[in-house]
Coordinates of C-alpha atoms in Angstrom, one line a residue:
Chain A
X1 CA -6.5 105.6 90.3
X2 CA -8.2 103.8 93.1
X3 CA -9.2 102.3 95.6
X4 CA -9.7 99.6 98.6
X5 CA -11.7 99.2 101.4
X6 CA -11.8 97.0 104.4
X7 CA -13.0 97.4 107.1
X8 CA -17.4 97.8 106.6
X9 CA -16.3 94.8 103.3
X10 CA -14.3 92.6 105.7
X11 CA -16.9 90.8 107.7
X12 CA -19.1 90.8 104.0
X13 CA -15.8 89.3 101.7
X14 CA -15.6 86.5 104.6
X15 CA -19.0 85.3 104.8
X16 CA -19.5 85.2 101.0
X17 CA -15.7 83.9 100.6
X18 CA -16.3 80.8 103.0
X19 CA -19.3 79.4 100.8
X20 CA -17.1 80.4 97.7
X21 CA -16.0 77.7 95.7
X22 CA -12.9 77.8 92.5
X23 CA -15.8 77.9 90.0
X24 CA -17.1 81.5 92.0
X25 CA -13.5 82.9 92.0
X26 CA -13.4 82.1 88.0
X27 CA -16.4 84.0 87.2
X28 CA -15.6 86.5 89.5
X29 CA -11.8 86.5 87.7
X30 CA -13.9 86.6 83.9
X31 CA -15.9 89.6 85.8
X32 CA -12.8 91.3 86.8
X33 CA -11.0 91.1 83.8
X34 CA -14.2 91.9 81.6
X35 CA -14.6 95.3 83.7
X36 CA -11.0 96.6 82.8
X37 CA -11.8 96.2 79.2
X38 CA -10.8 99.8 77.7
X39 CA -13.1 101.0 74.6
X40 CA -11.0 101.6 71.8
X41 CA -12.2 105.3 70.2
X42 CA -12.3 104.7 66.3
X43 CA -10.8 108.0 65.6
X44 CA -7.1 107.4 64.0
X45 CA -6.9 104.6 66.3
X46 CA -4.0 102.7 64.5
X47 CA -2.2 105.8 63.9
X48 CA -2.6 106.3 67.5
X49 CA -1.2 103.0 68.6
X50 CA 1.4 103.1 66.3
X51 CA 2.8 106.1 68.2
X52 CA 2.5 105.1 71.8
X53 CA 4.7 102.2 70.6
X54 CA 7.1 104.5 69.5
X55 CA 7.0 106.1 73.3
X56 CA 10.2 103.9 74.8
X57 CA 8.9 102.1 77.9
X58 CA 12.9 101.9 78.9
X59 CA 15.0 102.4 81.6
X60 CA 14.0 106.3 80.9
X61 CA 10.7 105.4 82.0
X62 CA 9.1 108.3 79.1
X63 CA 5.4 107.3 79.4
X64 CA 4.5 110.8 76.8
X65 CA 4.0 112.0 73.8
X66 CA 6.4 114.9 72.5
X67 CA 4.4 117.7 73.1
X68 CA 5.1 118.8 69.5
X69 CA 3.6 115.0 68.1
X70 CA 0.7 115.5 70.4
X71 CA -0.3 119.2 68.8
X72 CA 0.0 117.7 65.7
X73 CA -2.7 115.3 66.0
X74 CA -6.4 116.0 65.2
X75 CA -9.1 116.6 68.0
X76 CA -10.6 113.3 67.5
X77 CA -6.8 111.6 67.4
X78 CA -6.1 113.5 71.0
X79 CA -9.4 112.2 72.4
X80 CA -8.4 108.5 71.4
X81 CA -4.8 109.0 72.8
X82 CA -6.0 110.1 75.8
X83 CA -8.7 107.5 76.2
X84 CA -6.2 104.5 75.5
X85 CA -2.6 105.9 77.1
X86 CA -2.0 107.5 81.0
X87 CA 1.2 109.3 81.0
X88 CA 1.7 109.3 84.4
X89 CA 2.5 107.4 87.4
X90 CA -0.2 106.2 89.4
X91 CA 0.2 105.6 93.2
X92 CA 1.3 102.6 94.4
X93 CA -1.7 101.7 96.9
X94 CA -4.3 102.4 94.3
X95 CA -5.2 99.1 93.0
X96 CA -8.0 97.6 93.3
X97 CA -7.1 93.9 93.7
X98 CA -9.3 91.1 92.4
X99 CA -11.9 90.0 94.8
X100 CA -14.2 87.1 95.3
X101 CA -17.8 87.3 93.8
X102 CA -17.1 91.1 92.2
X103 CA -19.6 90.0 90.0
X104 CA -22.5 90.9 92.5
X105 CA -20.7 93.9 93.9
X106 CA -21.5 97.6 93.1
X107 CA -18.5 99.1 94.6
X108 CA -18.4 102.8 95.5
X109 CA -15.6 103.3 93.0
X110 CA -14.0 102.1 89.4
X111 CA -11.0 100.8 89.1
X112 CA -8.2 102.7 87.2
X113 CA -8.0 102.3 83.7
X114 CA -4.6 102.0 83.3
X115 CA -3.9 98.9 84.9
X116 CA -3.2 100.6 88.5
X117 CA 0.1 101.7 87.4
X118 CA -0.5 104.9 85.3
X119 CA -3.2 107.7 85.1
X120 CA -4.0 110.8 82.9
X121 CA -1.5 113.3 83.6
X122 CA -2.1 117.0 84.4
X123 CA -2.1 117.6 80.2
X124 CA -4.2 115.0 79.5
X125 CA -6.3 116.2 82.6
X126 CA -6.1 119.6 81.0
X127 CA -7.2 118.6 77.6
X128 CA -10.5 116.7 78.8
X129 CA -11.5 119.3 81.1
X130 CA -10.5 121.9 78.7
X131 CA -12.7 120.8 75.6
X132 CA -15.4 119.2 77.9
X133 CA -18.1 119.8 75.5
X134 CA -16.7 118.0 72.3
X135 CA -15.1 115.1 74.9
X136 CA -18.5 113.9 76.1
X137 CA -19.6 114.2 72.7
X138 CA -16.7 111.9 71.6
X139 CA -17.7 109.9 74.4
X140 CA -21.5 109.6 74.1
X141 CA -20.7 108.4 70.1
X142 CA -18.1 105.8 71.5
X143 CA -20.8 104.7 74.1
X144 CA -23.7 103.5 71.6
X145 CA -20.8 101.3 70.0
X146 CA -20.9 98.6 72.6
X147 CA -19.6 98.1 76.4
X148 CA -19.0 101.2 78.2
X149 CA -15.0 100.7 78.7
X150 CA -13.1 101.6 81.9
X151 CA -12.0 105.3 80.5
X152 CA -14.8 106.1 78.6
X153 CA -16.1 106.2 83.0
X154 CA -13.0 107.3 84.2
X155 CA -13.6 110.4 82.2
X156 CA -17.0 110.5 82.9
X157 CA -16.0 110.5 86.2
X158 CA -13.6 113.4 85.5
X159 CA -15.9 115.4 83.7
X160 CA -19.0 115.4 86.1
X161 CA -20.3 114.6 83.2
X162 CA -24.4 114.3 83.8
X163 CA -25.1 115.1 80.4
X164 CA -24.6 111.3 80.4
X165 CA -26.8 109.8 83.0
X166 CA -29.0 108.7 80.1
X167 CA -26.9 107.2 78.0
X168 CA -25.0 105.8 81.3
X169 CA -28.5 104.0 82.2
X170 CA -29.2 102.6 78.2
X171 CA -25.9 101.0 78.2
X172 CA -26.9 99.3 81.4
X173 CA -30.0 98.2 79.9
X174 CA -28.2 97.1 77.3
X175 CA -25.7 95.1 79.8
X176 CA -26.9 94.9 83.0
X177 CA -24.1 92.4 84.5
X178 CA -22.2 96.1 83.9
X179 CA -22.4 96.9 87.8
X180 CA -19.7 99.8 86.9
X181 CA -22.1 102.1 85.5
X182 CA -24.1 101.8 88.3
X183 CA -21.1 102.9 90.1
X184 CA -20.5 105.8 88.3
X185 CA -24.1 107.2 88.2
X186 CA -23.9 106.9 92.2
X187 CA -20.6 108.9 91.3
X188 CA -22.1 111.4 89.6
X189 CA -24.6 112.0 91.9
X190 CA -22.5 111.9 95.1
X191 CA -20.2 114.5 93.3
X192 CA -23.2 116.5 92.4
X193 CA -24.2 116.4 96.3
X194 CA -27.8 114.8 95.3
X195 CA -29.8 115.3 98.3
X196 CA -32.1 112.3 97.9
X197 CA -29.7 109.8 96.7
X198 CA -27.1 111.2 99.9
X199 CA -30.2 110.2 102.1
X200 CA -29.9 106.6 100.7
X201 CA -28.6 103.4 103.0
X202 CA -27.0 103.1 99.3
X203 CA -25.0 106.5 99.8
X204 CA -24.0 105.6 103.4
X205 CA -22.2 102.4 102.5
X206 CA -20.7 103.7 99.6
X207 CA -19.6 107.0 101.0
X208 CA -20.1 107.4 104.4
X209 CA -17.6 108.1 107.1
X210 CA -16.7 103.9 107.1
X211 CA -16.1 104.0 103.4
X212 CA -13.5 103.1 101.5
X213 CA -12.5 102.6 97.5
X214 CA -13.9 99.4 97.9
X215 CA -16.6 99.5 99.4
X216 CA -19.8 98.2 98.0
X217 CA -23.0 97.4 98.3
X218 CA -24.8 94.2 96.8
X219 CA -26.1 94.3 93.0
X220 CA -29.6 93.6 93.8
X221 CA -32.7 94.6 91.7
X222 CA -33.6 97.2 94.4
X223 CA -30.5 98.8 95.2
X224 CA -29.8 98.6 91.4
X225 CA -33.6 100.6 91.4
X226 CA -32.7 103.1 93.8
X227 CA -30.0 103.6 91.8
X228 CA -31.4 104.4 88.5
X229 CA -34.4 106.2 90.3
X230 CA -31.9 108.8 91.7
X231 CA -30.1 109.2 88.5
X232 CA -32.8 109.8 86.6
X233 CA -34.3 112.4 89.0
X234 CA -30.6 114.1 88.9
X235 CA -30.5 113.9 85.1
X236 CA -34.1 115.9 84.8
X237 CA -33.2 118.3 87.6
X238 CA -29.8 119.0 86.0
X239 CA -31.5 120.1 82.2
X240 CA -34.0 122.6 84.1
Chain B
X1 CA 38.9 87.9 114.0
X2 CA 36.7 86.9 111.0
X3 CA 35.7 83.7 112.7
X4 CA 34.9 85.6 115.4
X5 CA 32.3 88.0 113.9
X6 CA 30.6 85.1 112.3
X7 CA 30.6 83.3 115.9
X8 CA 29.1 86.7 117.6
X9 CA 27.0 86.8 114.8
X10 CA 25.5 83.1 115.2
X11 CA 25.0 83.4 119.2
X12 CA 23.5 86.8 119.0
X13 CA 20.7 85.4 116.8
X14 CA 20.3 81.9 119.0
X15 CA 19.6 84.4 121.9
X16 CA 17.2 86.4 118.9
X17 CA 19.1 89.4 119.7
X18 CA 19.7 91.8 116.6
X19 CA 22.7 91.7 114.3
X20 CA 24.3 94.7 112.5
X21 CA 26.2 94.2 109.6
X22 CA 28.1 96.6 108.0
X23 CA 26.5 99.5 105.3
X24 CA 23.8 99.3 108.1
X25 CA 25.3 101.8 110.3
X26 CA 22.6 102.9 111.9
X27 CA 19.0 101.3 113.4
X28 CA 21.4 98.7 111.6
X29 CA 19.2 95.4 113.5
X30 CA 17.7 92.3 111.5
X31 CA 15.4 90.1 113.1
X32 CA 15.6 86.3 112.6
X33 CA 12.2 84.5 111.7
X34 CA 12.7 81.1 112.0
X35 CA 12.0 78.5 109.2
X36 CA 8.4 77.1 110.0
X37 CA 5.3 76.9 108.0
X38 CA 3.0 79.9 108.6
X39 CA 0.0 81.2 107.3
X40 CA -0.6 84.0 104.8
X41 CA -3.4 85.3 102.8
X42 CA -7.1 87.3 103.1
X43 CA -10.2 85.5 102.1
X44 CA -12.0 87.1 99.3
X45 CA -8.5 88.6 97.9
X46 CA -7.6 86.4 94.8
X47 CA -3.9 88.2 94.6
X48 CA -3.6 86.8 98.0
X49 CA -5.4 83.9 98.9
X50 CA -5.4 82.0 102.3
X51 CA -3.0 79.3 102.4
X52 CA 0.0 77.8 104.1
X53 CA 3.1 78.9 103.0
X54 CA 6.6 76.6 104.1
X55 CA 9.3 79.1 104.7
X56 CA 13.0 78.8 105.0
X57 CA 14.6 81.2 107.8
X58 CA 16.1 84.6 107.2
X59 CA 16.8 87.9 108.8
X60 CA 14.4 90.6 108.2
X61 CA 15.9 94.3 108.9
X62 CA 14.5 96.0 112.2
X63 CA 13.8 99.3 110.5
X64 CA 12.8 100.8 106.5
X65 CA 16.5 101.5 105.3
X66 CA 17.0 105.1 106.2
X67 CA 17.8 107.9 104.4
X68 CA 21.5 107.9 106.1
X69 CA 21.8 104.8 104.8
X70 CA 20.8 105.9 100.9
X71 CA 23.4 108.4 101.4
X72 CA 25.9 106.5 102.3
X73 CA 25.5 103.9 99.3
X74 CA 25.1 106.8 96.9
X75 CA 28.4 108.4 98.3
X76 CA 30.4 104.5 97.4
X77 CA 28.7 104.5 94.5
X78 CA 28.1 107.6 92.8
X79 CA 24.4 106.2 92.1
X80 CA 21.6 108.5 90.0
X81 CA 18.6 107.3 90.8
X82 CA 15.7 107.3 88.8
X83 CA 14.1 110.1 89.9
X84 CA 17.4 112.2 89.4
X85 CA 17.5 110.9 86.0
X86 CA 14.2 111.1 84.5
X87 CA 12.9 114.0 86.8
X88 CA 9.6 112.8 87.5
X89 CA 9.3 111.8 91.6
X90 CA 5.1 111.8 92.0
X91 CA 5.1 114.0 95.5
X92 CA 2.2 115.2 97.3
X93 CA 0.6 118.3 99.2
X94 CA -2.2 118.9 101.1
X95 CA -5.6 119.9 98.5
X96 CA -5.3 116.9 96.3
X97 CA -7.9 115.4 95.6
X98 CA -8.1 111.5 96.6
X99 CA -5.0 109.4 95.0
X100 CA -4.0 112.1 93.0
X101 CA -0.4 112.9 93.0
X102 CA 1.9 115.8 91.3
X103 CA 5.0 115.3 89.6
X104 CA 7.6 117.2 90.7
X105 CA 11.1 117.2 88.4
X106 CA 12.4 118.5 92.0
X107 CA 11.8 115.5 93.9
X108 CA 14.2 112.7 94.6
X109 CA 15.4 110.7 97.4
X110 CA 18.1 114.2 98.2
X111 CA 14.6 116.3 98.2
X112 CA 11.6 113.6 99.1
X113 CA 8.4 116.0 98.4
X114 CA 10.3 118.1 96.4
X115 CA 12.7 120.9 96.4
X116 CA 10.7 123.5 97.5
X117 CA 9.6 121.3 100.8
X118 CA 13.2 120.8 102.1
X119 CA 15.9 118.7 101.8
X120 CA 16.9 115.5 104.2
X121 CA 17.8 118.4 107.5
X122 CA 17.2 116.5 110.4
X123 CA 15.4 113.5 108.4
X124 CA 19.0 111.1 108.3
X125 CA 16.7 108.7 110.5
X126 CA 14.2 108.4 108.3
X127 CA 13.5 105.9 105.7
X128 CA 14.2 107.1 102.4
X129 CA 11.6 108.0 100.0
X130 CA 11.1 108.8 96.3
X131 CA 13.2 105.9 94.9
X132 CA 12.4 103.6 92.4
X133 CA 12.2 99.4 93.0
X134 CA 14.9 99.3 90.5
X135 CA 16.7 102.0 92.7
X136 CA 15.8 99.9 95.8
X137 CA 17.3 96.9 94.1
X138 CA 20.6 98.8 93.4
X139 CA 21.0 99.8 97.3
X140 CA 20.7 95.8 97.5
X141 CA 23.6 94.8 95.5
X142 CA 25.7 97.3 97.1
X143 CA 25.1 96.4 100.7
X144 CA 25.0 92.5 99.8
X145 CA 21.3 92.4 100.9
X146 CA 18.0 91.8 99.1
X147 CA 14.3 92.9 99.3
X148 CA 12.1 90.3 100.7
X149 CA 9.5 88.3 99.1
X150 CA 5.8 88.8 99.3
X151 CA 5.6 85.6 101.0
X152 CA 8.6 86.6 103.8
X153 CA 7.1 90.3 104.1
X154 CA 3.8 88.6 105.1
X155 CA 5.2 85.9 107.1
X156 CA 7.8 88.3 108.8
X157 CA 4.7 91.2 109.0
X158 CA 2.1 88.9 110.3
X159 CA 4.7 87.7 113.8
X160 CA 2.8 84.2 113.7
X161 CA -0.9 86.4 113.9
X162 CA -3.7 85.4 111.3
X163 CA -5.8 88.6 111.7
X164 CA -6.1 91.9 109.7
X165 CA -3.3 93.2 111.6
X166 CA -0.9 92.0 113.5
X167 CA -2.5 93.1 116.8
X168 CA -5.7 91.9 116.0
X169 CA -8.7 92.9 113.9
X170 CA -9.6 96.2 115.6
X171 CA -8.2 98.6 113.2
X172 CA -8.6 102.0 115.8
X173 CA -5.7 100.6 117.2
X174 CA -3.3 101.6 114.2
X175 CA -2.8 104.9 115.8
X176 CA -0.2 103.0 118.1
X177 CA 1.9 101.1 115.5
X178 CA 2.0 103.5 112.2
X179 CA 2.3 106.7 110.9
X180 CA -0.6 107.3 108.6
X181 CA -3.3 109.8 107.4
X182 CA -6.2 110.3 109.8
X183 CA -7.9 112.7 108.0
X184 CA -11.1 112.0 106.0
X185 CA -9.5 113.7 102.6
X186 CA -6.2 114.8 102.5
X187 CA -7.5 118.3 101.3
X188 CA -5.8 119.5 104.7
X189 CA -2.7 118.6 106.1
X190 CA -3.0 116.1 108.8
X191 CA -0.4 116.0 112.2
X192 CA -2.6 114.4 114.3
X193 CA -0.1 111.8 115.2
X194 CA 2.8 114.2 114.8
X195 CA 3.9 113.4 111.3
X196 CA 2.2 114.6 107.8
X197 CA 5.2 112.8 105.8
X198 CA 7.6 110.4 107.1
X199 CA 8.3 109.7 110.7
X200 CA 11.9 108.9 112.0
X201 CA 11.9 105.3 111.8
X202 CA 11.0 103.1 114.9
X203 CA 8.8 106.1 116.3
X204 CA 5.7 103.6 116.6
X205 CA 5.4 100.4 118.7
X206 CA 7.0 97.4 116.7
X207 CA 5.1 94.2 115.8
X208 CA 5.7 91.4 117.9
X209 CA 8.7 90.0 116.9
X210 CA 10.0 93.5 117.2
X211 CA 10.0 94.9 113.4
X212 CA 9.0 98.8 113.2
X213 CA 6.8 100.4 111.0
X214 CA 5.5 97.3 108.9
X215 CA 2.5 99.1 108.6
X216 CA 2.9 103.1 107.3
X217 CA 5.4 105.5 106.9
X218 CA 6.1 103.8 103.5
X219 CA 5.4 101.4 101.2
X220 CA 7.9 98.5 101.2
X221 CA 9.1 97.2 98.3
X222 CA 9.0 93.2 98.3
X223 CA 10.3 91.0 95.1
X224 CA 7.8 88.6 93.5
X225 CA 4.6 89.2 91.1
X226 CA 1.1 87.8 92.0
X227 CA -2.0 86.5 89.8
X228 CA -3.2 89.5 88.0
X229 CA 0.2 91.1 87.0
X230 CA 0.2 92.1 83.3
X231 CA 3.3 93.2 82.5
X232 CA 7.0 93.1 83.7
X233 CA 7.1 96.7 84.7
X234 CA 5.0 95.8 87.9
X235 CA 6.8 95.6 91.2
X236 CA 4.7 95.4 94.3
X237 CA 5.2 96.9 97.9
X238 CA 3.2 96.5 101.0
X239 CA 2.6 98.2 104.5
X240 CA 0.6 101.3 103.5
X241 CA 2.4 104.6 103.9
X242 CA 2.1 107.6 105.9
X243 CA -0.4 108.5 103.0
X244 CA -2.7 105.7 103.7
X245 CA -5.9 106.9 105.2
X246 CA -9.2 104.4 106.2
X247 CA -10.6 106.1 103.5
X248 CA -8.4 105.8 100.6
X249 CA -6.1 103.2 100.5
X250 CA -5.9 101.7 104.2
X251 CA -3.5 99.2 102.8
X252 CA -1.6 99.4 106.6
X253 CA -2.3 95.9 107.1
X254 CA -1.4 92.3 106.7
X255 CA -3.2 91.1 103.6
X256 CA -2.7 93.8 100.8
X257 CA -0.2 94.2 98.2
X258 CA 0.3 97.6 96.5
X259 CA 1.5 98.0 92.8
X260 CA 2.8 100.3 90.7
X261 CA 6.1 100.6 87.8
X262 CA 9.3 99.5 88.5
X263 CA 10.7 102.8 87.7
X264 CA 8.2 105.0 89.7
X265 CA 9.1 107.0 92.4
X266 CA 6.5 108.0 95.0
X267 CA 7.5 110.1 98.0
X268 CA 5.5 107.3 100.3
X269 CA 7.7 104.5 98.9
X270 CA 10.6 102.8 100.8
X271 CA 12.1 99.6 101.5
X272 CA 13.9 97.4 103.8
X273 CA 16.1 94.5 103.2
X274 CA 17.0 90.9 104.7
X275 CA 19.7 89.2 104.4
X276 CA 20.6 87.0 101.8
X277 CA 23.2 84.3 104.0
X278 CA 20.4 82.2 105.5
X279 CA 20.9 81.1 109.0

């Protein structure tokens, strides 16, 4: 669930949105979109989607499995529910509208993966943080597959899951237009109250007391450096 | 008699003075903005580009719709809402972490953050809370009013400005016009401008062409979709609430549109109405 910010972006979006023509705005649409791209977890996948169709988006508004259909389900099946479904409501100012030139942005937060309207509910919540371990396992395997989608960071995210910072950083070698991952391993590291990244201009922006949920700072090769730097410190100082 | 309500009516808004009409007992004023073409939009915001928007005239309501009058159109009616029905009002407390809510099967519009943080004592003045837009819609039918459009919030919110805000682009200057969050988290409660929930409405200065609490207290459901809607669950609503923080959210402004399902009901989500006889 996220995320805006105005006020230190205002006078940024303006400038770059002045000497932003349609053809910016598309790529930046094709970047939005391609960011809220969800990984699909192999694990009983169909079976899974068959049964969130069967949950009746009606006037009942029942976003969840029956508990009993849920417990019935393999580990590997839960994890892929989980990844692809939020059960809950999400609040209403969270979304994270599309922006101009997103495509050269490393914002201080993802977006939701749920489309801004739902989240993980307090189960699903439960059952990541619960089985930690075997989740970022699940999640490292679905990871080497291909783009790291919106909920395989969200639950990074959840997780404070470190373990991952390498992994996080060879996906973004593998797509480095994926300014997302830079996000979360700032993330992780502001979570994790890194001293050296806090220290950062980078850290200020994104989290200081003018922040917002959508804030950001510019996708250059140096931030992008300082960045990876930072993780990787964090990554090595976590394992000792 | 008739004739002459309708006549009343007409020369109180030529002088711009405020009309009540009935199911609107109380704060029961609309606002006229006149037909005119007016500028909307935020550069760099693709849901809500800058352009110039023709717009007919109609009467915007003063106030949010209040919880007195919720009551009083689920008394005629013998309405459920959602939230009654389906249990599942998202509320909030104090040690949440950022944008995370709780559902409470407790909560409704009768019990807005739940039942074990009162009921609607003392709070008939202000707006109601924890309804759904397809609740909101309902109340609409009934009292022969509508929500506005995204277009007439904007144009109605805005008063003619073309900054962030309504009173300009300094945003320290919210304090006199809203009823948010001022604290950095919302791990601790926050009072600092007397309210931690709602506020009775009208308890901040108005805009300038006199409509209270455009920005916080609560979200306000408008009709209409924009660009990057998926699906037809969406429904949008905009003002920022009394949840909205600089931090997290800070949609109290001009520009941004919220979003969430049509059948969600958040404790920070309201509505008012305008008229549907134009003018």
């Amino acid at each position: 669930m996220k995320k805006l910010l105005y006020l230190g972006a205002v006078s940024v979006l303006s400038a770059i949105s002045f000497a932003a023509p349609a053809q910016s705005n598309s790529a930046s649409a094709r970047y939005d979109e391609s960011r809220r791209v969800l990984t699909n977890p192999p694990y009983g996948l169909r079976k899974v989607e068959s049964l969130i169709k069967q949950i009746t988006f009606d006037a009942q508004s029942n976003r969840r499995l029956a508990a009993k259909t849920f417990n019935s389900l393999t580990f590997d099946d839960k994890f892929t529910y989980v990844m692809i479904h939020g059960e809950e409501f999400s609040q209403n100012c969270s979304g994270m509208p599309p922006l101009t030139n997103e495509q050269g942005k490393i914002f201080s937060y993802t977006p939701s993966p749920f489309g801004d309207e739902t989240v993980w509910s307090d189960t699903q919540m439960a059952f990541l943080k619960n089985n930690r371990s075997k989740v970022i396992g699940l999640i490292r395997a679905c990871m080497k597959s291909g783009r790291v989608g919106l909920n395989l960071k969200e639950a990074i995210e959840v997780l404070d899951a470190k373990e991952l910072i390498p992994d996080l950083i060879a996906a973004h070698a593998r797509n480095s237009s994926d300014n997302d991952i830079m996000t979360v391993l700032c993330l992780l590291m502001k979570d994790g109250n890194y001293k050296p990244f806090e220290s950062t201009p980078i850290y200020v922006k994104l989290y200081g007391s003018e922040s917002n949920y959508h804030t950001f700072v510019q996708a250059t090769a140096s931030n992008e450096k300082i960045i990876l730097t930072d993780a990787r410190a964090l990554s090595q100082s976590s394992k000792k | 008699m008739i004739v002459a309500a309708v006549v009343l009516v007409l020369a109180q808004s030529v002088l711009g003075t405020n009309t009540p009409i009935p199911k609107h007992p109380n704060t029961s004023a609309f606002v006229l903005v006149r037909a005119g073409r007016y500028r909307i939009g935020k550069e760099g915001h693709l849901d809500n580009p800058p352009r110039t928007v023709a717009m007919h005239s109609f009467r915007i309501a003063k106030f949010d719709t209040t919880n007195s009058q919720f009551s009083a159109f689920v008394n005629a009616t013998g309405c459920v809402t959602d939230a009654e029905r389906n249990h599942n009002a998202m509320v909030f407390k104090p040690g949440l972490p950022e944008f995370r809510w709780i559902q409470d099967p407790t909560a409704s519009w009768r019990y807005p953050n739940g039942g074990s943080r009162g009921d609607l004592t003392g709070k008939a003045d202000h707006p109601v809370t924890s309804i759904s837009y397809h609740d909101a819609l309902a109340y609409c039918k009934w009292a022969g009013v509508r929500l506005p459009t995204l277009d007439e919030w904007e144009v109605a919110c805005r008063a003619g400005t073309t900054t962030d805000y309504f009173f300009g682009n300094d945003e320290s200057k919210i304090r006199e016009y809203a009823n948010i969050w001022h604290g950095k988290d919302h791990l601790k409660p926050d009072y600092s401008d007397g309210y931690m929930y709602t506020a009775p409405v009208g308890s901040f200065k108005p805009n300038p062409w006199g409509l209270y609490d455009m920005y916080g207290n609560v979200f306000q459901f408008c009709s209409g979709h924009v660009p990057s809607d998926k699906s037809k669950r969406v429904s949008h609503s905009r003002g920022g609430s009394w949840w909205c923080s600089k931090n997290a959210c800070c949609y109290f402004n001009s520009f941004d549109i919220g979003r969430e399902d049509n059948r969600a009901s958040f404790s920070n989500q309201g509505f008012r109405v305008v008229l549907i006889s134009q003018l």
